[in-house]
mmCIF file of C-alpha atoms and ligand atoms in Angstrom:
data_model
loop_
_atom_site.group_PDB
_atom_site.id
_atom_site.type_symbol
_atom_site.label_atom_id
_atom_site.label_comp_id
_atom_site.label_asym_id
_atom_site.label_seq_id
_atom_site.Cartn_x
_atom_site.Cartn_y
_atom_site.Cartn_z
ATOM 1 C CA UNK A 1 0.000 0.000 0.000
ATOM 2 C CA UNK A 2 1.287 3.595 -1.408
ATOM 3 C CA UNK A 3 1.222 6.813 1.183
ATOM 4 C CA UNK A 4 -0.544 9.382 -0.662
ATOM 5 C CA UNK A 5 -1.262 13.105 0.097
ATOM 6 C CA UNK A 6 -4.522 13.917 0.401
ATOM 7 C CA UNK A 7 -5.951 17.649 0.177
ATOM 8 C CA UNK A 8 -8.984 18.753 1.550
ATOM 9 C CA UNK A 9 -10.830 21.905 0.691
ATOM 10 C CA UNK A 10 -13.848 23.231 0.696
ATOM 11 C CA UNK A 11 -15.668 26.525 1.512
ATOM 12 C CA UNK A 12 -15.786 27.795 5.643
ATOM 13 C CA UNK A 13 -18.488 26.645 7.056
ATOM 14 C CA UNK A 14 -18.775 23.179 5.439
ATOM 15 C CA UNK A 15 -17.188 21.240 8.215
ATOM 16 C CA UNK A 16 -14.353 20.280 6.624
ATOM 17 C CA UNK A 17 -12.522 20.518 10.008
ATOM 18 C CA UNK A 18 -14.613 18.326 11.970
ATOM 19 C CA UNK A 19 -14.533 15.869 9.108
ATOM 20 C CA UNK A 20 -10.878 15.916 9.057
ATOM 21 C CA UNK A 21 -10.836 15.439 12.558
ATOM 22 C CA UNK A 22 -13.252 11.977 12.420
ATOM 23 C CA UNK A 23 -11.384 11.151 9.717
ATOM 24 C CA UNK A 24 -8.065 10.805 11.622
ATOM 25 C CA UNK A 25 -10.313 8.796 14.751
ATOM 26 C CA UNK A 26 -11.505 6.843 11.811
ATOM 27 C CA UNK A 27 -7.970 5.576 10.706
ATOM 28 C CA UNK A 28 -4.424 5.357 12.250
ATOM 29 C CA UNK A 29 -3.066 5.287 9.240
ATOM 30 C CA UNK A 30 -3.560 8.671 8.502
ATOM 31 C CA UNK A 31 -1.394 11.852 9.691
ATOM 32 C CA UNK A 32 -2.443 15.541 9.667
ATOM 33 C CA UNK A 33 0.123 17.912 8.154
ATOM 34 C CA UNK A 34 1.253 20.825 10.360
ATOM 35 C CA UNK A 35 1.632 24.504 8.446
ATOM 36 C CA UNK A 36 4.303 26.943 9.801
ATOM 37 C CA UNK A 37 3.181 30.475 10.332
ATOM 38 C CA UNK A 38 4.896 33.547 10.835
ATOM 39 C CA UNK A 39 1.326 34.496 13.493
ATOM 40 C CA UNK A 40 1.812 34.964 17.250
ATOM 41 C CA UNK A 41 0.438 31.565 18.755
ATOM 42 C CA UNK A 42 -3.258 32.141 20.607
ATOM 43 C CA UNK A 43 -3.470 30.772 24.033
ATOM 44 C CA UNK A 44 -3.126 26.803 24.260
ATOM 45 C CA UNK A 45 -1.941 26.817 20.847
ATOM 46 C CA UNK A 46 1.575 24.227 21.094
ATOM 47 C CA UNK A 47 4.428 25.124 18.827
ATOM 48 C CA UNK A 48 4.716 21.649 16.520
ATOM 49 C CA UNK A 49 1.010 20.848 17.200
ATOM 50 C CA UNK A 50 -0.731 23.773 16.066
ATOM 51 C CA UNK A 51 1.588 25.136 13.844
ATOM 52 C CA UNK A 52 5.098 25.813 13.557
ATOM 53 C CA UNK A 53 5.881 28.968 14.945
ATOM 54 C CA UNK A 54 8.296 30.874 12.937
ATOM 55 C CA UNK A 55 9.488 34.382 12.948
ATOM 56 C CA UNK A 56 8.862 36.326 9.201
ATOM 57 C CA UNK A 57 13.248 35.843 8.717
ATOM 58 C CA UNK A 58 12.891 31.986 8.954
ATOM 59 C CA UNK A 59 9.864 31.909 7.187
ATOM 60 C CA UNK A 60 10.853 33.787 4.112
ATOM 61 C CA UNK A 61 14.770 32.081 4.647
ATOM 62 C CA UNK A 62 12.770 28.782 3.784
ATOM 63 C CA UNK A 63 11.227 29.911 0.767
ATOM 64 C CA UNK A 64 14.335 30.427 -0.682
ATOM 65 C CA UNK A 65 15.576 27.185 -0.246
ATOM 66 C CA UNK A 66 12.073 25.779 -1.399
ATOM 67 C CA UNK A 67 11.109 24.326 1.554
ATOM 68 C CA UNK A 68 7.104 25.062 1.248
ATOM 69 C CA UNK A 69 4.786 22.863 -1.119
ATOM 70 C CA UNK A 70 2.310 25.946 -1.139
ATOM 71 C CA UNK A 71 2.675 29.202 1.139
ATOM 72 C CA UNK A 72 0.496 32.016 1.477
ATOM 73 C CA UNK A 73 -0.341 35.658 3.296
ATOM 74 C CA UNK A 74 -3.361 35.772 5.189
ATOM 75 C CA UNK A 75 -4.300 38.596 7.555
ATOM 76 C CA UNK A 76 -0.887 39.925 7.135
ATOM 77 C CA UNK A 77 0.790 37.068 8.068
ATOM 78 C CA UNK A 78 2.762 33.938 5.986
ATOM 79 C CA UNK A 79 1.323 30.757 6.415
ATOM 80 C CA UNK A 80 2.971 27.300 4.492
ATOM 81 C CA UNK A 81 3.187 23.571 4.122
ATOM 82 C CA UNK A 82 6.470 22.449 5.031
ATOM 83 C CA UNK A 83 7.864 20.008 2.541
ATOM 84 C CA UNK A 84 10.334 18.274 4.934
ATOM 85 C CA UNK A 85 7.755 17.733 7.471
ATOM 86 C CA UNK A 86 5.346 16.071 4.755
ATOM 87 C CA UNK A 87 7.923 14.203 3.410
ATOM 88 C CA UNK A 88 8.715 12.450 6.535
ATOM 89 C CA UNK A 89 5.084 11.705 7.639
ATOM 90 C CA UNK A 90 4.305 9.956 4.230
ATOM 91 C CA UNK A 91 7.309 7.716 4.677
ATOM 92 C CA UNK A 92 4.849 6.033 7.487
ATOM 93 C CA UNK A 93 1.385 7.309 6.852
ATOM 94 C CA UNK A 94 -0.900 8.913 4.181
ATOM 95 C CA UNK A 95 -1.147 12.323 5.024
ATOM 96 C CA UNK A 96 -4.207 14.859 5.315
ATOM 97 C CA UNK A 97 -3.741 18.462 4.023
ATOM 98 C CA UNK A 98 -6.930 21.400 4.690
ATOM 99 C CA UNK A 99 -5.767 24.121 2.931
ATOM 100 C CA UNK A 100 -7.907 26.310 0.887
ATOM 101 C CA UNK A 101 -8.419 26.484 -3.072
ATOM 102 C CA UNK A 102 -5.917 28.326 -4.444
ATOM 103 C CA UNK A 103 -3.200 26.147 -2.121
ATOM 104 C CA UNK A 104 -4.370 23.316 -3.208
ATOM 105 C CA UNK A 105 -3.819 23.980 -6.966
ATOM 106 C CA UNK A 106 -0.978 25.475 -6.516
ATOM 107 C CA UNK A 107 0.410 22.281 -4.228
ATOM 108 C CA UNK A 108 -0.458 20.526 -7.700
ATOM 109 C CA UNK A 109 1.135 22.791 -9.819
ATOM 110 C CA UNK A 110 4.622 23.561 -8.057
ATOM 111 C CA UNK A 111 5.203 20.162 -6.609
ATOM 112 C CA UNK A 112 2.774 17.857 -8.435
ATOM 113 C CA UNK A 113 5.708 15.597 -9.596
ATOM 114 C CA UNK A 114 6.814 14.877 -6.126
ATOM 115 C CA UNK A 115 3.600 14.473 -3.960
ATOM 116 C CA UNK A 116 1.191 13.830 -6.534
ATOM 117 C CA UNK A 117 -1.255 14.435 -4.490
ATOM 118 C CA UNK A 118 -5.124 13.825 -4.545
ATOM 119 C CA UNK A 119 -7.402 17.069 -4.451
ATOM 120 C CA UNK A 120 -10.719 15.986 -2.817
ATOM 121 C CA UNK A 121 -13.421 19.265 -2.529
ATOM 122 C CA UNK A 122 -16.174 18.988 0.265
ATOM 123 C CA UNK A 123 -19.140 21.124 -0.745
ATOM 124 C CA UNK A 124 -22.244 22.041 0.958
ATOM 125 C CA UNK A 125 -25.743 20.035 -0.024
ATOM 126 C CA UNK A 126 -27.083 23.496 -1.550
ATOM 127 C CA UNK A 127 -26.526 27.258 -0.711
ATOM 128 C CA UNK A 128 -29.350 27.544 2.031
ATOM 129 C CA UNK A 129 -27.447 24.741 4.146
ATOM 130 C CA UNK A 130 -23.932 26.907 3.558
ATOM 131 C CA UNK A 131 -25.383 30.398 4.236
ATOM 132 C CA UNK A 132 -27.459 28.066 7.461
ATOM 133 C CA UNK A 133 -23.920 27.305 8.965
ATOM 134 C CA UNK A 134 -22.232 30.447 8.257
ATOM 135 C CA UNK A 135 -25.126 32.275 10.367
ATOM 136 C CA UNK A 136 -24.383 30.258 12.682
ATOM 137 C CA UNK A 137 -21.253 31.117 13.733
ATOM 138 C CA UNK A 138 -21.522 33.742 16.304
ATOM 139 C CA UNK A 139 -18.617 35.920 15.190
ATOM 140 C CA UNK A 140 -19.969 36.367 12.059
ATOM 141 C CA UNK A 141 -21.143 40.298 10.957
ATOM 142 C CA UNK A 142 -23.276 41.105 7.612
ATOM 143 C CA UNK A 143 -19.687 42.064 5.635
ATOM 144 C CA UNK A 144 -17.802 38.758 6.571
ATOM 145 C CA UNK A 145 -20.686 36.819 6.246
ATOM 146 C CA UNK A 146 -21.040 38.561 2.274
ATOM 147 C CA UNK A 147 -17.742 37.931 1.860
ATOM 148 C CA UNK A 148 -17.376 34.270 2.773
ATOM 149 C CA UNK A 149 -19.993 33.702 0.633
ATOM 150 C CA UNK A 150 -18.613 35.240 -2.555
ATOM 151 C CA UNK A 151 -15.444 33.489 -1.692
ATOM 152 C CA UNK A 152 -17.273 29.971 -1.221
ATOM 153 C CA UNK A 153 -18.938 30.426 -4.665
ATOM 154 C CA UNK A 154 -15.531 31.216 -6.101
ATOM 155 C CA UNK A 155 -13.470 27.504 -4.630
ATOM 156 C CA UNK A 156 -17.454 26.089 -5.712
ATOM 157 C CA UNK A 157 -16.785 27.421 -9.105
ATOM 158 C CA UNK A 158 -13.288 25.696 -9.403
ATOM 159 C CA UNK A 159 -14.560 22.241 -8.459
ATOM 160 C CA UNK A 160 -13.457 20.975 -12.212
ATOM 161 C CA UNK A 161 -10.306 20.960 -11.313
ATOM 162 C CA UNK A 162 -10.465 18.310 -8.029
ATOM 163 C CA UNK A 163 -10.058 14.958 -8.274
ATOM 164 C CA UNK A 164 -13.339 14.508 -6.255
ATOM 165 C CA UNK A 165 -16.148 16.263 -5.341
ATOM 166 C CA UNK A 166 -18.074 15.129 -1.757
ATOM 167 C CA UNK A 167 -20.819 16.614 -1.063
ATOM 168 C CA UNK A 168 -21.577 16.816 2.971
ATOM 169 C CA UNK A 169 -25.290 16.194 3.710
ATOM 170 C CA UNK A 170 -24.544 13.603 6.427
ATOM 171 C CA UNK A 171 -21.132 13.912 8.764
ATOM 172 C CA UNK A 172 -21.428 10.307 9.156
ATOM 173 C CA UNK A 173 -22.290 9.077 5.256
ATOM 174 C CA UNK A 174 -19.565 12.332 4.174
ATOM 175 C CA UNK A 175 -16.534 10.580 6.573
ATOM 176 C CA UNK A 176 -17.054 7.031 5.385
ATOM 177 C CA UNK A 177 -17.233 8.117 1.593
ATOM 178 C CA UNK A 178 -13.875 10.143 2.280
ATOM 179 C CA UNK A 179 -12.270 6.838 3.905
ATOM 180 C CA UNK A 180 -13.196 4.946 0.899
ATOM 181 C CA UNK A 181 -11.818 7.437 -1.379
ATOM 182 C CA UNK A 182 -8.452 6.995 0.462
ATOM 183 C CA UNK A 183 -8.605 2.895 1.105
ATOM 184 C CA UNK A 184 -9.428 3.142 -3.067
ATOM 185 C CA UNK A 185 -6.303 5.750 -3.416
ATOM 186 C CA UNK A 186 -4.194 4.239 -1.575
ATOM 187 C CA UNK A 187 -4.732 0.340 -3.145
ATOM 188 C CA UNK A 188 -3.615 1.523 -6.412
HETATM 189 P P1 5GP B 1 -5.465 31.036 11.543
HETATM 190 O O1 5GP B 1 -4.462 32.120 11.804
HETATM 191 O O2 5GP B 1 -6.855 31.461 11.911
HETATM 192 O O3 5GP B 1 -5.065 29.727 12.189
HETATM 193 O O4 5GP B 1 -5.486 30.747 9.967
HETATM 194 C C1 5GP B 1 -5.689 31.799 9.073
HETATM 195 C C2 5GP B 1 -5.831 31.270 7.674
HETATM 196 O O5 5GP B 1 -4.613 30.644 7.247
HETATM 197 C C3 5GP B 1 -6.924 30.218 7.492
HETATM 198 O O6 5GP B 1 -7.706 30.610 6.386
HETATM 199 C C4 5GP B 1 -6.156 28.958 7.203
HETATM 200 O O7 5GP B 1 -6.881 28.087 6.363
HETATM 201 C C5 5GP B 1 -4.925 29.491 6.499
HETATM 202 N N1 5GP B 1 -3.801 28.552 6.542
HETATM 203 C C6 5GP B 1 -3.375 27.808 7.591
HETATM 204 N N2 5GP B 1 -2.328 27.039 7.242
HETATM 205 C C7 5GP B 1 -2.089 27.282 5.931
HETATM 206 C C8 5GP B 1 -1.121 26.783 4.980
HETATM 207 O O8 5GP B 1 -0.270 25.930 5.267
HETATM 208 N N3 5GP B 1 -1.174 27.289 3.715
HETATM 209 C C9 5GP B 1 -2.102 28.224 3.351
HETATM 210 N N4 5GP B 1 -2.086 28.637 2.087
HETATM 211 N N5 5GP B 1 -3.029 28.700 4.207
HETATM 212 C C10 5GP B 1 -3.018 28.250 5.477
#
């Protein structure tokens, strides 16, 4: 059986975390990969857990030596998937990735040789249901909310390009159909 690396994306608010998250319960065999950032930790956050802590000098030192399989700025700060910790993971396990759209493509593009890895989307059952869950989140104003939506219709209107689609009605049905896409991935 092959380690693969397995990317999951989908618009916020589609529970791709908590998916992730039954997914690993689901099967030992499967790692989560840890991003660096350049971002303060939050409180409780562990340095190797969360993310990788590192200052903006480190951070950009390692994109010149090509040491990210995607990196990005959010919020003003650099976040990135560390190729050396990915590498090492897959030598024992499959590993999961959540990173958004445009990471994901780009994962594909600038390192597609090496990881080859497979781009699953998770989309919401129908726009009511996403614009349902995004309400929901307490923190949410009338701009953000606007704005997540016009960015989940954008990664919605990209789906083309994934490997598969999964749409998440049920947690329970949407985990097992993401296992068997991995058990099937992984067995060829
Ligand atoms: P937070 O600071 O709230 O943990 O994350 C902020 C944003 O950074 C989120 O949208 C999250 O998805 C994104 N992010 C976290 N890790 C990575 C990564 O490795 N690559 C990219 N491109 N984005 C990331």
């Amino acid at each position: 059986m092959k380690h693969r690396l397995y990317i999951i994306s989908g618009p916020s608010g589609v529970g791709k975390g908590t998916l992730v998250k039954l997914l690993l319960k689901e099967d030992e065999s499967l790692a989560l990969s840890v991003s660096c950032t350049t971002r303060k930790p939050r409180e409780g956050e562990k340095d190797g857990v969360d993310y990788f802590f590192l200052t903006k000098e480190e951070f950009l030192k390692r994109v010149e030596e090509d040491g990210f399989l995607e990196y990005d700025e959010h919020f003003g700060n650099y976040y990135g998937t560390p190729k050396s910790f990915v590498r090492e993971q897959m030598k024992e396990k499959s590993v999961i990735l959540e990173i958004d759209v445009v990471g994901a493509l780009n994962v594909r593009n600038r390192c597609g040789e090496e990881f080859s890895p497979v781009l699953i989307l998770v989309i919401p059952p129908d726009e009511e249901t996403l614009v349902k869950r995004l309400e929901g989140r307490a923190s949410e104003d009338e701009n953000a909310l606007r704005e997540r939506l016009a960015r989940a219709k954008y990664e919605l209107s990209l789906k083309d390009k994934y490997d598969y689609v999964v749409v998440n009605d049920d947690l329970g049905a949407t985990v097992k159909r993401l296992h068997e896409i991995i058990l099937a991935e992984n067995a060829k």
